[in-house]
Amino acid sequence: MGTLDGRSVGFIGLGLMGRPMAENLLSAGARVVGHNRSRAVVEDLRAKGLRPARGPGEVAEAADTVILMLPDTDTLEEILLGDRGVVASLRADALVIDMGTTAVMPTRRFAAAVSDAGGHYVDAPVSGGAVGARDAALSIMAGGIPEAFERARPIFEVLGRNVSHVGDVGAGQVTKTVNQVIVGLTIGAVSEALVLAETAGVDPARVRDALMGGFATSRILELHGKRMIDGDFEPGGRARTQRKDMFEAAEFASALGIELPALNLNLELYDRLLERGWGDLDHSALYRLIKDVQKP
Amino acid sequence: MGTLDGRSVGFIGLGLMGRPMAENLLSAGARVVGHNRSRAVVEDLRAKGLRPARGPGEVAEAADTVILMLPDTDTLEEILLGDRGVVASLRADALVIDMGTTAVMPTRRFAAAVSDAGGHYVDAPVSGGAVGARDAALSIMAGGIPEAFERARPIFEVLGRNVSHVGDVGAGQVTKTVNQVIVGLTIGAVSEALVLAETAGVDPARVRDALMGGFATSRILELHGKRMIDGDFEPGGRARTQRKDMFEAAEFASALGIELPALNLNLELYDRLLERGWGDLDHSALYRLIKDVQKP
């Protein structure tokens, strides 16, 4: 439980994740100036003490720290580098923190632009979803120079529970990519394993119980395995988002000149899942695809 | 800690796993009659109270419960069904417990043979390795009719910590196969993810630390991820054994008429690992293969 009494924080992107994060900053005593494309949420948050800004530039003019929580890399680029964007209006020595999931190569470009404008950049993507955001229980994986990370740390400690400084600028997004690779592949592993159990006539719920605690234990077996067994594919994390993350990870691996065969296969499987129209199901619906491909 | 005071138990296969298991049974007060191909261990155990038998048949003549802990399916078949084997000398109403890792289809055949001879069969493979065997901390996944499982339970409670009755005969071996599939595929996931981090210039140890606690958490990331980072491939579980388990799982899936693409790919990768002469390294050496295939 950190306290941010009086610290001026700008917040751009008040959606599913950003809104509860901004609320937690307000509760910790920060003076938050915020902007969001859709205005309704801004008006809601005004009642809780948020000061509305008319655009990204106005946020940057008003705050020494600017947090960005945007849906994708293209939107982030527009908000950062566009006319009346954050960089054009940046205060001297300002701290810019990208907490969204952003491709690694553009992250390095954005950091350079912020640096050229006299500011500092930290990439700090999160995992834990909307529930983690609400409960201030996010895992935060941050990249940046140590001084910038230390300035950001009190904010991270308000927003999350598991705060890691993993390396220089870009290292946070690399870690998030790696996280998504493990999540996608582990969902694939549990999917095939449970389909095997079920086809062999063994109750997958009893198999899951028996495996928990041993070498096969994972958070995915625990949470997503249960969803598979219950046939409950309400998202959580959407298959569409998982597919995008695997695609970006595969692109990144390509850019680095390496080949990751299981990642490529998993991306292919998520592609097929989306072709079936299941993109808005939970990412654990990969189990349903593995069952479905068995049909003649 | 169960107690087996005076219960007569036969034990065949006193190797890396079987020996500490038999010692735990002796400590719990069982009267153990044992047999092993290599005799030295039998003599060692005689000092701890084990009664040596000259062969599998003599074990079966002497005990109401016969435990089998053998290295593979072929050896088990010989010991069970061969001349002077267990089945030929089985006591009426005897309980036969296979605690090795055995293919599923033969398991059903062995159970039928034991049943025809008037006995009962429980397949109860374990996970936890030699350390789990020594510490009486094995996970035990058992298949069989409820009455047979209940007769076996006091023994399981002496040998392990996490005892599950997963279904009828064969269900234990199905669960073990499923366990191995998840283990192999999760090792693959962590391998590719850490190679990606490293190639991107981010310290894989810090990545691993950052991911522990989130959705990417698994026992494999914890234990085998550490081995990968340390470059310490002393076995634990051998790559050769993992490859065999993946092969048997793929064969079993084929026999069931299903296709599991990630399993097939993982088997291929372990095949390549063995071709490089790394079969006696730990199964986490898959990481080394993923690094190696990047070389031009």
Coordinates of C-alpha atoms in Angstrom, one line a residue:
Chain A
M1 CA 0.0 0.0 0.0
G2 CA 1.9 3.0 -1.2
T3 CA 0.8 6.6 -0.8
L4 CA 1.1 9.1 -3.5
D5 CA -0.1 12.2 -1.6
G6 CA -0.2 15.1 -4.0
R7 CA 1.8 13.5 -6.7
S8 CA 0.7 14.7 -10.1
V9 CA -0.1 11.8 -12.5
G10 CA -1.5 11.9 -16.0
F11 CA -3.5 8.9 -17.2
I12 CA -4.5 8.2 -20.8
G13 CA -6.7 5.3 -21.6
L14 CA -9.4 4.7 -19.0
G15 CA -10.9 1.4 -20.3
L16 CA -11.4 -2.0 -18.7
M17 CA -7.9 -1.9 -17.2
G18 CA -7.1 1.8 -17.1
R19 CA -10.2 2.9 -15.2
P20 CA -9.7 0.8 -12.0
M21 CA -6.0 1.6 -12.1
A22 CA -6.8 5.3 -12.2
E23 CA -9.2 4.8 -9.3
N24 CA -6.5 3.1 -7.3
L25 CA -4.2 6.1 -7.9
L26 CA -6.9 8.5 -6.7
S27 CA -7.4 6.4 -3.6
A28 CA -3.7 6.5 -2.9
G29 CA -3.9 10.3 -2.9
A30 CA -2.5 11.2 -6.3
R31 CA -3.8 14.2 -8.2
V32 CA -4.8 12.5 -11.5
V33 CA -5.5 14.3 -14.7
G34 CA -7.0 11.9 -17.2
H35 CA -8.1 11.5 -20.8
N36 CA -10.0 8.9 -22.6
R37 CA -11.4 8.7 -26.2
S38 CA -14.9 7.9 -24.9
R39 CA -15.9 10.7 -22.5
A40 CA -18.5 9.0 -20.3
V41 CA -15.9 7.3 -18.1
V42 CA -14.0 10.6 -17.6
E43 CA -17.2 12.2 -16.3
D44 CA -17.7 9.2 -14.0
L45 CA -14.2 9.5 -12.6
R46 CA -14.5 13.3 -12.2
A47 CA -16.9 12.5 -9.3
K48 CA -14.0 10.6 -7.7
G49 CA -11.6 13.5 -8.0
L50 CA -10.1 13.0 -11.5
R51 CA -9.4 16.2 -13.4
P52 CA -10.5 15.8 -17.1
A53 CA -8.2 16.8 -19.9
R54 CA -9.2 17.6 -23.4
G55 CA -6.5 15.5 -25.1
P56 CA -3.2 13.8 -24.6
G57 CA -1.3 17.0 -25.0
E58 CA -3.2 18.6 -22.2
V59 CA -2.4 15.6 -20.0
A60 CA 1.3 16.0 -20.8
E61 CA 1.2 19.7 -20.1
A62 CA -0.3 19.1 -16.7
A63 CA 1.7 16.2 -15.2
D64 CA 5.2 15.2 -14.5
T65 CA 4.3 11.5 -14.9
V66 CA 2.2 10.3 -17.8
I67 CA 0.8 6.7 -17.7
L68 CA -0.5 5.2 -21.0
M69 CA -2.9 2.2 -20.9
L70 CA -3.9 1.8 -24.5
P71 CA -5.3 -1.2 -26.5
D72 CA -2.6 -1.6 -29.1
T73 CA 0.7 -0.3 -30.5
D74 CA -0.9 1.8 -33.2
T75 CA -3.1 3.7 -30.8
L76 CA -0.1 4.3 -28.5
E77 CA 1.9 5.6 -31.4
E78 CA -0.8 8.1 -32.3
I79 CA -1.2 9.3 -28.7
L80 CA 2.5 9.6 -28.2
L81 CA 3.8 11.0 -31.5
G82 CA 0.7 12.5 -33.1
D83 CA -0.2 16.2 -33.4
R84 CA -1.1 17.4 -29.9
G85 CA 0.3 14.1 -28.7
V86 CA 2.2 13.5 -25.4
V87 CA 5.7 14.0 -26.8
A88 CA 4.9 17.4 -28.4
S89 CA 3.7 18.8 -25.0
L90 CA 6.1 16.9 -22.7
R91 CA 7.3 18.7 -19.6
A92 CA 11.1 18.8 -19.0
D93 CA 12.3 15.7 -17.2
A94 CA 8.8 14.1 -17.4
L95 CA 8.4 10.3 -16.9
V96 CA 6.3 8.4 -19.5
I97 CA 5.1 5.0 -18.5
D98 CA 3.5 2.6 -21.0
M99 CA 1.6 0.0 -19.1
G100 CA -0.1 -1.5 -22.1
T101 CA 1.1 -4.5 -24.1
T102 CA 3.1 -3.0 -26.9
A103 CA 5.4 -4.6 -29.6
V104 CA 9.1 -4.5 -28.6
M105 CA 10.6 -2.8 -31.6
P106 CA 8.3 0.2 -31.6
T107 CA 8.8 0.5 -27.8
R108 CA 12.5 1.3 -28.4
R109 CA 11.5 3.9 -31.0
F110 CA 8.9 5.5 -28.6
A111 CA 11.5 5.6 -25.8
A112 CA 14.0 7.4 -28.1
A113 CA 11.3 10.0 -29.1
V114 CA 10.5 10.7 -25.4
S115 CA 14.2 10.9 -24.6
D116 CA 14.8 13.4 -27.5
A117 CA 12.0 15.5 -26.0
G118 CA 13.8 15.6 -22.6
G119 CA 11.8 12.9 -20.9
H120 CA 12.3 9.3 -19.6
Y121 CA 10.5 6.2 -20.7
V122 CA 9.6 3.1 -18.8
D123 CA 7.7 0.2 -20.4
A124 CA 5.7 -1.6 -17.8
P125 CA 3.2 -4.0 -19.1
V126 CA 1.0 -5.9 -16.6
S127 CA -0.6 -9.3 -16.2
G128 CA -3.6 -10.1 -14.0
G129 CA -6.5 -8.7 -16.1
A130 CA -9.3 -6.5 -15.0
V131 CA -9.6 -8.3 -11.7
G132 CA -6.0 -7.7 -10.9
A133 CA -6.4 -4.1 -11.9
R134 CA -9.3 -3.6 -9.6
D135 CA -7.7 -5.4 -6.7
A136 CA -4.4 -3.6 -7.1
A137 CA -2.9 -7.1 -7.6
L138 CA -1.3 -6.7 -11.0
S139 CA 2.1 -8.3 -11.9
I140 CA 4.2 -5.5 -13.4
M141 CA 7.2 -6.1 -15.6
A142 CA 9.2 -3.0 -16.1
G143 CA 12.0 -2.0 -18.4
G144 CA 14.0 1.3 -18.2
I145 CA 17.1 2.9 -16.7
P146 CA 17.2 2.4 -12.9
E147 CA 16.5 6.1 -12.1
A148 CA 13.4 6.1 -14.1
F149 CA 12.2 2.8 -12.6
E150 CA 12.7 4.2 -9.1
R151 CA 10.6 7.2 -9.9
A152 CA 7.9 4.9 -11.2
R153 CA 8.1 2.4 -8.4
P154 CA 5.8 4.1 -5.9
I155 CA 3.1 4.2 -8.6
F156 CA 3.7 0.5 -9.4
E157 CA 3.4 -0.4 -5.7
V158 CA 0.0 1.2 -5.6
L159 CA -1.2 -0.6 -8.7
G160 CA 0.3 -4.1 -8.3
R161 CA 1.7 -6.7 -6.0
N162 CA 4.5 -8.3 -8.0
V163 CA 6.7 -5.5 -9.3
S164 CA 9.9 -6.5 -11.3
H165 CA 12.5 -4.4 -12.9
V166 CA 13.7 -6.7 -15.6
G167 CA 16.2 -4.6 -17.6
D168 CA 16.5 -1.6 -19.9
V169 CA 13.8 0.0 -22.1
G170 CA 12.0 -2.8 -24.0
A171 CA 12.8 -5.5 -21.4
G172 CA 9.3 -5.1 -19.9
Q173 CA 7.6 -5.7 -23.2
V174 CA 10.0 -8.6 -23.9
T175 CA 9.0 -10.2 -20.6
K176 CA 5.3 -9.7 -21.4
T177 CA 5.8 -11.4 -24.8
V178 CA 7.5 -14.3 -23.1
N179 CA 4.7 -14.5 -20.5
Q180 CA 2.1 -14.7 -23.4
V181 CA 4.2 -17.4 -25.1
I182 CA 4.2 -19.5 -22.0
V183 CA 0.5 -18.9 -21.4
G184 CA -0.5 -19.8 -25.0
L185 CA 1.7 -22.9 -25.1
T186 CA 0.6 -24.1 -21.6
I187 CA -3.0 -23.7 -22.6
G188 CA -2.2 -25.9 -25.6
A189 CA -0.5 -28.5 -23.4
V190 CA -3.4 -28.7 -21.0
S191 CA -5.9 -28.8 -23.9
E192 CA -4.3 -31.8 -25.6
A193 CA -3.7 -33.6 -22.3
L194 CA -7.3 -33.3 -21.2
V195 CA -8.7 -34.3 -24.7
L196 CA -6.4 -37.4 -24.4
A197 CA -7.8 -38.2 -21.0
E198 CA -11.4 -37.7 -22.0
T199 CA -11.0 -39.7 -25.2
A200 CA -9.5 -42.5 -23.2
G201 CA -12.6 -42.6 -21.0
V202 CA -11.1 -41.0 -17.9
D203 CA -12.9 -38.1 -16.2
P204 CA -10.7 -35.1 -16.9
A205 CA -11.8 -33.4 -13.6
R206 CA -10.3 -36.3 -11.6
V207 CA -7.2 -36.2 -13.8
R208 CA -6.7 -32.5 -13.1
D209 CA -7.2 -33.1 -9.4
A210 CA -4.6 -35.9 -9.4
L211 CA -2.1 -33.8 -11.3
M212 CA -2.3 -30.7 -9.2
G213 CA 0.7 -30.6 -6.9
G214 CA 3.0 -32.6 -9.1
F215 CA 5.3 -31.6 -12.0
A216 CA 2.4 -30.9 -14.3
T217 CA 1.0 -28.2 -11.9
S218 CA 0.5 -24.8 -13.4
R219 CA -1.7 -21.8 -12.9
I220 CA -3.1 -22.6 -16.4
L221 CA -4.0 -26.2 -15.3
E222 CA -5.6 -24.8 -12.2
L223 CA -7.7 -22.0 -13.8
H224 CA -8.0 -22.7 -17.5
G225 CA -8.1 -26.4 -17.0
K226 CA -11.1 -25.9 -14.8
R227 CA -12.7 -23.7 -17.6
M228 CA -12.1 -26.5 -20.1
I229 CA -13.6 -29.1 -17.9
D230 CA -16.7 -26.9 -17.1
G231 CA -17.0 -25.9 -20.8
D232 CA -17.1 -22.3 -19.5
F233 CA -15.4 -20.1 -22.1
E234 CA -16.7 -16.7 -20.9
P235 CA -13.6 -14.5 -21.3
G236 CA -11.2 -13.8 -19.0
G237 CA -8.6 -13.3 -21.7
R238 CA -10.0 -13.4 -25.2
A239 CA -8.7 -16.0 -27.8
R240 CA -8.4 -13.1 -30.2
T241 CA -6.0 -11.3 -27.9
Q242 CA -4.0 -14.4 -27.3
R243 CA -3.8 -14.9 -31.1
K244 CA -2.5 -11.3 -31.5
D245 CA 0.1 -11.8 -28.8
M246 CA 1.3 -15.1 -30.3
F247 CA 1.4 -13.4 -33.7
E248 CA 3.5 -10.5 -32.3
A249 CA 5.8 -12.9 -30.5
A250 CA 6.3 -14.9 -33.7
E251 CA 7.0 -11.6 -35.6
F252 CA 9.5 -10.6 -32.9
A253 CA 11.2 -14.0 -33.0
S254 CA 11.5 -13.6 -36.8
A255 CA 12.9 -10.1 -36.4
L256 CA 15.5 -11.6 -34.1
G257 CA 16.3 -14.3 -36.7
I258 CA 15.2 -17.3 -34.5
E259 CA 12.7 -20.0 -35.1
L260 CA 10.4 -21.3 -32.3
P261 CA 8.5 -24.3 -33.6
A262 CA 6.0 -24.7 -30.8
L263 CA 5.2 -21.0 -30.9
N264 CA 4.5 -21.2 -34.6
L265 CA 2.3 -24.2 -34.2
N266 CA 0.3 -22.6 -31.4
L267 CA -0.2 -19.5 -33.5
E268 CA -1.5 -21.7 -36.3
L269 CA -4.0 -23.4 -33.9
Y270 CA -5.2 -20.0 -32.6
D271 CA -5.7 -18.9 -36.3
R272 CA -7.9 -21.9 -36.8
L273 CA -9.8 -21.1 -33.7
L274 CA -10.5 -17.6 -34.9
E275 CA -11.6 -19.0 -38.3
R276 CA -14.2 -21.0 -36.5
G277 CA -15.6 -17.7 -35.1
W278 CA -14.5 -18.4 -31.6
G279 CA -12.3 -15.3 -31.2
D280 CA -14.4 -13.8 -28.4
L281 CA -14.3 -16.9 -26.3
D282 CA -11.7 -17.3 -23.5
H283 CA -8.2 -18.3 -24.7
S284 CA -8.8 -21.7 -23.0
A285 CA -11.2 -22.4 -25.9
L286 CA -8.2 -23.9 -27.6
Y287 CA -9.4 -27.1 -25.9
R288 CA -12.6 -26.9 -27.9
L289 CA -10.5 -26.6 -31.1
I290 CA -8.5 -29.6 -30.2
K291 CA -11.7 -31.6 -29.7
D292 CA -13.2 -30.2 -32.9
V293 CA -10.3 -31.1 -35.2
Q294 CA -10.8 -34.8 -34.2
K295 CA -14.2 -34.8 -36.0
P296 CA -14.0 -36.5 -39.4
Chain B
M1 CA 1.8 -41.9 8.1
G2 CA -0.1 -45.2 7.8
T3 CA 0.8 -48.3 9.6
L4 CA 1.0 -51.7 8.0
D5 CA 1.7 -53.8 11.1
G6 CA 2.2 -57.4 10.0
R7 CA 0.6 -56.9 6.5
S8 CA 2.3 -59.2 4.0
V9 CA 3.5 -57.4 0.9
G10 CA 5.5 -58.7 -2.0
F11 CA 7.7 -56.3 -3.9
I12 CA 9.3 -56.9 -7.3
G13 CA 11.7 -54.4 -8.7
L14 CA 14.0 -52.8 -6.1
G15 CA 15.7 -50.2 -8.2
L16 CA 16.1 -46.5 -7.9
M17 CA 12.4 -46.1 -7.1
G18 CA 11.5 -49.5 -5.7
R19 CA 14.2 -49.8 -3.1
P20 CA 13.3 -46.7 -1.1
M21 CA 9.6 -47.6 -1.4
A22 CA 10.2 -51.1 0.0
E23 CA 12.2 -49.5 2.8
N24 CA 9.3 -47.2 3.7
L25 CA 7.0 -50.3 3.7
L26 CA 9.4 -52.0 6.1
S27 CA 9.5 -48.9 8.3
A28 CA 5.7 -48.9 8.4
G29 CA 5.7 -52.4 9.8
A30 CA 4.9 -54.5 6.7
R31 CA 6.4 -58.0 6.3
V32 CA 8.0 -57.5 2.9
V33 CA 9.1 -60.4 0.7
G34 CA 11.1 -59.1 -2.2
H35 CA 12.7 -59.9 -5.5
N36 CA 15.1 -58.0 -7.8
R37 CA 17.0 -59.1 -10.9
S38 CA 20.3 -57.8 -9.5
R39 CA 20.7 -59.5 -6.1
A40 CA 23.0 -57.1 -4.3
V41 CA 20.1 -54.7 -3.3
V42 CA 18.1 -57.7 -2.0
E43 CA 21.0 -58.6 0.4
D44 CA 21.2 -55.0 1.5
L45 CA 17.5 -54.9 2.3
R46 CA 17.6 -58.3 4.1
A47 CA 19.5 -56.4 6.8
K48 CA 16.5 -54.1 7.2
G49 CA 14.0 -57.0 7.5
L50 CA 13.2 -57.9 3.9
R51 CA 12.7 -61.5 3.2
P52 CA 14.3 -62.4 -0.1
A53 CA 12.5 -64.5 -2.7
R54 CA 14.1 -66.4 -5.5
G55 CA 11.8 -65.1 -8.2
P56 CA 8.4 -63.5 -9.0
G57 CA 6.5 -66.8 -8.5
E58 CA 7.9 -67.1 -5.0
V59 CA 6.9 -63.6 -4.2
A60 CA 3.3 -64.3 -5.4
E61 CA 3.1 -67.5 -3.4
A62 CA 4.2 -65.7 -0.2
A63 CA 2.1 -62.5 -0.3
D64 CA -1.6 -61.4 -0.5
T65 CA -0.5 -58.1 -2.1
V66 CA 2.2 -57.9 -4.8
I67 CA 3.7 -54.6 -5.9
L68 CA 5.5 -54.2 -9.2
M69 CA 8.0 -51.4 -9.8
L70 CA 9.6 -52.3 -13.1
P71 CA 11.4 -50.2 -15.7
D72 CA 9.1 -50.8 -18.7
T73 CA 6.1 -52.6 -20.1
D74 CA 8.0 -55.5 -21.6
T75 CA 9.7 -56.4 -18.3
L76 CA 6.4 -56.1 -16.5
E77 CA 4.8 -58.5 -19.0
E78 CA 7.6 -61.1 -18.5
I79 CA 7.4 -60.8 -14.7
L80 CA 3.6 -61.1 -14.7
L81 CA 2.8 -63.5 -17.4
G82 CA 6.1 -65.5 -17.9
D83 CA 6.9 -69.0 -16.7
R84 CA 7.1 -68.9 -12.9
G85 CA 5.7 -65.4 -13.2
V86 CA 3.3 -63.7 -10.7
V87 CA 0.1 -64.8 -12.4
A88 CA 1.0 -68.5 -12.5
S89 CA 1.6 -68.5 -8.7
L90 CA -1.1 -66.0 -7.6
R91 CA -2.9 -66.6 -4.3
A92 CA -6.7 -66.6 -4.4
D93 CA -8.1 -63.0 -4.0
A94 CA -4.6 -61.5 -4.2
L95 CA -4.1 -57.8 -5.0
V96 CA -1.6 -57.0 -7.8
I97 CA -0.4 -53.3 -7.9
D98 CA 1.6 -52.0 -10.8
M99 CA 3.3 -48.8 -9.7
G100 CA 5.6 -48.5 -12.7
T101 CA 4.8 -46.4 -15.8
T102 CA 3.2 -48.9 -18.2
A103 CA 1.4 -48.5 -21.6
V104 CA -2.4 -48.3 -21.2
M105 CA -3.5 -51.0 -23.7
P106 CA -1.2 -53.7 -22.1
T107 CA -2.4 -52.6 -18.7
R108 CA -5.9 -53.7 -19.5
R109 CA -4.6 -57.1 -20.8
F110 CA -2.6 -57.6 -17.6
A111 CA -5.6 -56.8 -15.5
A112 CA -7.7 -59.3 -17.3
A113 CA -5.0 -62.0 -16.8
V114 CA -4.8 -61.3 -13.1
S115 CA -8.6 -61.3 -12.9
D116 CA -8.8 -64.7 -14.7
A117 CA -6.4 -66.1 -12.1
G118 CA -8.7 -65.0 -9.3
G119 CA -6.9 -61.8 -8.3
H120 CA -7.5 -58.0 -8.5
Y121 CA -5.4 -55.4 -10.4
V122 CA -4.7 -51.8 -9.6
D123 CA -2.5 -49.6 -11.8
A124 CA -0.9 -46.9 -9.7
P125 CA 1.9 -45.1 -11.4
V126 CA 3.7 -42.4 -9.5
S127 CA 5.3 -39.1 -10.0
G128 CA 7.9 -37.4 -7.8
G129 CA 11.1 -39.4 -8.8
A130 CA 13.6 -41.0 -6.5
V131 CA 13.5 -38.1 -4.0
G132 CA 9.7 -38.5 -3.7
A133 CA 10.1 -42.2 -3.2
R134 CA 12.7 -41.7 -0.5
D135 CA 10.6 -39.0 1.3
A136 CA 7.4 -40.9 1.0
A137 CA 6.1 -37.9 -0.9
L138 CA 5.1 -39.5 -4.2
S139 CA 2.0 -38.5 -6.1
I140 CA 0.0 -41.7 -6.8
M141 CA -2.6 -42.0 -9.6
A142 CA -4.6 -45.2 -9.2
G143 CA -7.0 -47.0 -11.5
G144 CA -9.1 -50.0 -10.4
I145 CA -12.4 -51.1 -8.9
P146 CA -13.2 -49.2 -5.6
E147 CA -12.8 -52.4 -3.5
A148 CA -9.3 -53.0 -4.9
F149 CA -8.3 -49.4 -4.5
E150 CA -9.4 -49.4 -0.8
R151 CA -7.3 -52.5 -0.1
A152 CA -4.3 -50.7 -1.7
R153 CA -4.9 -47.4 0.0
P154 CA -3.1 -48.0 3.3
I155 CA 0.0 -48.9 1.3
F156 CA -0.3 -45.8 -0.9
E157 CA -0.6 -43.7 2.2
V158 CA 2.7 -45.0 3.4
L159 CA 4.4 -44.4 0.1
G160 CA 3.0 -41.1 -1.0
R161 CA 1.3 -37.9 -0.1
N162 CA -1.1 -37.1 -2.9
V163 CA -3.1 -40.3 -3.5
S164 CA -5.9 -40.2 -6.2
H165 CA -8.3 -42.8 -7.3
V166 CA -8.9 -41.6 -10.9
G167 CA -11.1 -44.4 -12.3
D168 CA -11.2 -48.0 -13.4
V169 CA -8.3 -50.2 -14.4
G170 CA -6.0 -48.3 -16.8
A171 CA -7.1 -44.8 -15.6
G172 CA -4.0 -44.5 -13.5
Q173 CA -1.7 -45.1 -16.5
V174 CA -3.9 -42.7 -18.6
T175 CA -3.4 -40.1 -15.9
K176 CA 0.4 -40.7 -15.9
T177 CA 0.5 -40.4 -19.7
V178 CA -1.4 -37.1 -19.4
N179 CA 1.0 -36.0 -16.8
Q180 CA 4.0 -36.7 -19.0
V181 CA 2.3 -34.9 -22.0
I182 CA 1.8 -31.7 -19.9
V183 CA 5.4 -32.0 -18.5
G184 CA 7.0 -32.4 -22.0
L185 CA 4.9 -29.6 -23.5
T186 CA 5.5 -27.2 -20.6
I187 CA 9.2 -27.8 -20.8
G188 CA 8.9 -27.0 -24.5
A189 CA 7.0 -23.8 -23.7
V190 CA 9.5 -22.6 -21.1
S191 CA 12.4 -23.5 -23.4
E192 CA 11.2 -21.4 -26.3
A193 CA 10.2 -18.5 -24.1
L194 CA 13.6 -18.3 -22.3
V195 CA 15.4 -18.6 -25.6
L196 CA 13.3 -15.7 -26.9
A197 CA 14.1 -13.6 -23.8
E198 CA 17.8 -14.3 -24.1
T199 CA 18.0 -13.6 -27.8
A200 CA 16.3 -10.3 -27.1
G201 CA 19.0 -9.4 -24.7
V202 CA 17.0 -9.8 -21.5
D203 CA 18.3 -11.8 -18.6
P204 CA 16.2 -15.0 -18.5
A205 CA 16.7 -15.3 -14.7
R206 CA 15.0 -11.9 -14.2
V207 CA 12.3 -12.9 -16.6
R208 CA 11.6 -16.1 -14.7
D209 CA 11.5 -14.2 -11.4
A210 CA 9.1 -11.7 -12.9
L211 CA 6.8 -14.4 -14.3
M212 CA 6.6 -16.5 -11.1
G213 CA 3.2 -15.8 -9.4
G214 CA 1.4 -14.8 -12.6
F215 CA -0.5 -16.9 -15.3
A216 CA 2.8 -18.3 -16.6
T217 CA 3.6 -19.9 -13.3
S218 CA 4.3 -23.6 -13.3
R219 CA 6.3 -26.1 -11.4
I220 CA 8.3 -26.6 -14.7
L221 CA 9.1 -22.8 -14.9
E222 CA 10.1 -23.0 -11.3
L223 CA 12.3 -26.1 -11.3
H224 CA 13.2 -26.8 -14.9
G225 CA 13.4 -23.1 -15.8
K226 CA 16.0 -22.7 -13.2
R227 CA 18.0 -25.7 -14.6
M228 CA 17.9 -24.1 -18.1
I229 CA 19.1 -20.8 -16.8
D230 CA 21.9 -22.4 -14.8
G231 CA 22.8 -24.7 -17.7
D232 CA 22.6 -27.6 -15.2
F233 CA 21.3 -30.6 -17.0
E234 CA 22.2 -33.3 -14.5
P235 CA 19.2 -35.6 -14.6
G236 CA 16.4 -35.5 -12.6
G237 CA 14.3 -37.1 -15.3
R238 CA 16.2 -38.1 -18.4
A239 CA 15.4 -36.7 -21.8
R240 CA 15.5 -40.4 -23.0
T241 CA 12.6 -41.3 -20.7
Q242 CA 10.7 -38.2 -21.6
R243 CA 11.0 -39.1 -25.2
K244 CA 9.8 -42.6 -24.5
D245 CA 6.8 -41.2 -22.6
M246 CA 5.9 -38.8 -25.4
F247 CA 6.3 -41.6 -27.9
E248 CA 3.9 -43.9 -25.9
A249 CA 1.5 -41.0 -25.5
A250 CA 1.5 -40.4 -29.3
E251 CA 1.0 -44.1 -29.9
F252 CA -1.9 -44.2 -27.5
A253 CA -3.5 -41.1 -29.1
S254 CA -3.1 -42.8 -32.5
A255 CA -4.7 -46.0 -31.1
L256 CA -7.6 -43.8 -29.9
G257 CA -7.8 -42.3 -33.4
I258 CA -7.0 -38.7 -32.3
E259 CA -4.4 -36.3 -33.4
L260 CA -2.6 -34.1 -31.0
P261 CA -0.4 -31.7 -33.0
A262 CA 1.7 -30.1 -30.1
L263 CA 2.4 -33.6 -28.7
N264 CA 3.6 -34.8 -32.1
L265 CA 5.9 -31.7 -32.5
N266 CA 7.3 -32.2 -29.0
L267 CA 8.1 -35.8 -29.7
E268 CA 9.9 -34.7 -32.9
L269 CA 11.9 -32.2 -30.9
Y270 CA 12.9 -34.9 -28.3
D271 CA 13.9 -37.2 -31.2
R272 CA 16.2 -34.5 -32.4
L273 CA 17.6 -34.0 -28.9
L274 CA 18.4 -37.8 -28.7
E275 CA 20.0 -37.7 -32.2
R276 CA 22.4 -35.1 -30.8
G277 CA 23.5 -37.6 -28.1
W278 CA 21.8 -35.7 -25.2
G279 CA 19.5 -38.5 -24.1
D280 CA 21.0 -38.9 -20.7
L281 CA 20.7 -35.2 -19.9
D282 CA 17.8 -33.9 -17.9
H283 CA 14.6 -33.5 -19.9
S284 CA 14.9 -29.7 -19.5
A285 CA 17.8 -30.0 -22.0
L286 CA 15.1 -29.3 -24.6
Y287 CA 16.1 -25.7 -24.0
R288 CA 19.6 -26.6 -25.3
L289 CA 18.1 -28.1 -28.5
I290 CA 16.0 -24.9 -29.1
K291 CA 19.1 -22.8 -28.8
D292 CA 21.1 -25.3 -31.0
V293 CA 18.6 -25.3 -33.9
Q294 CA 19.1 -21.5 -34.3
K295 CA 22.7 -22.0 -35.4
P296 CA 23.2 -21.7 -39.1

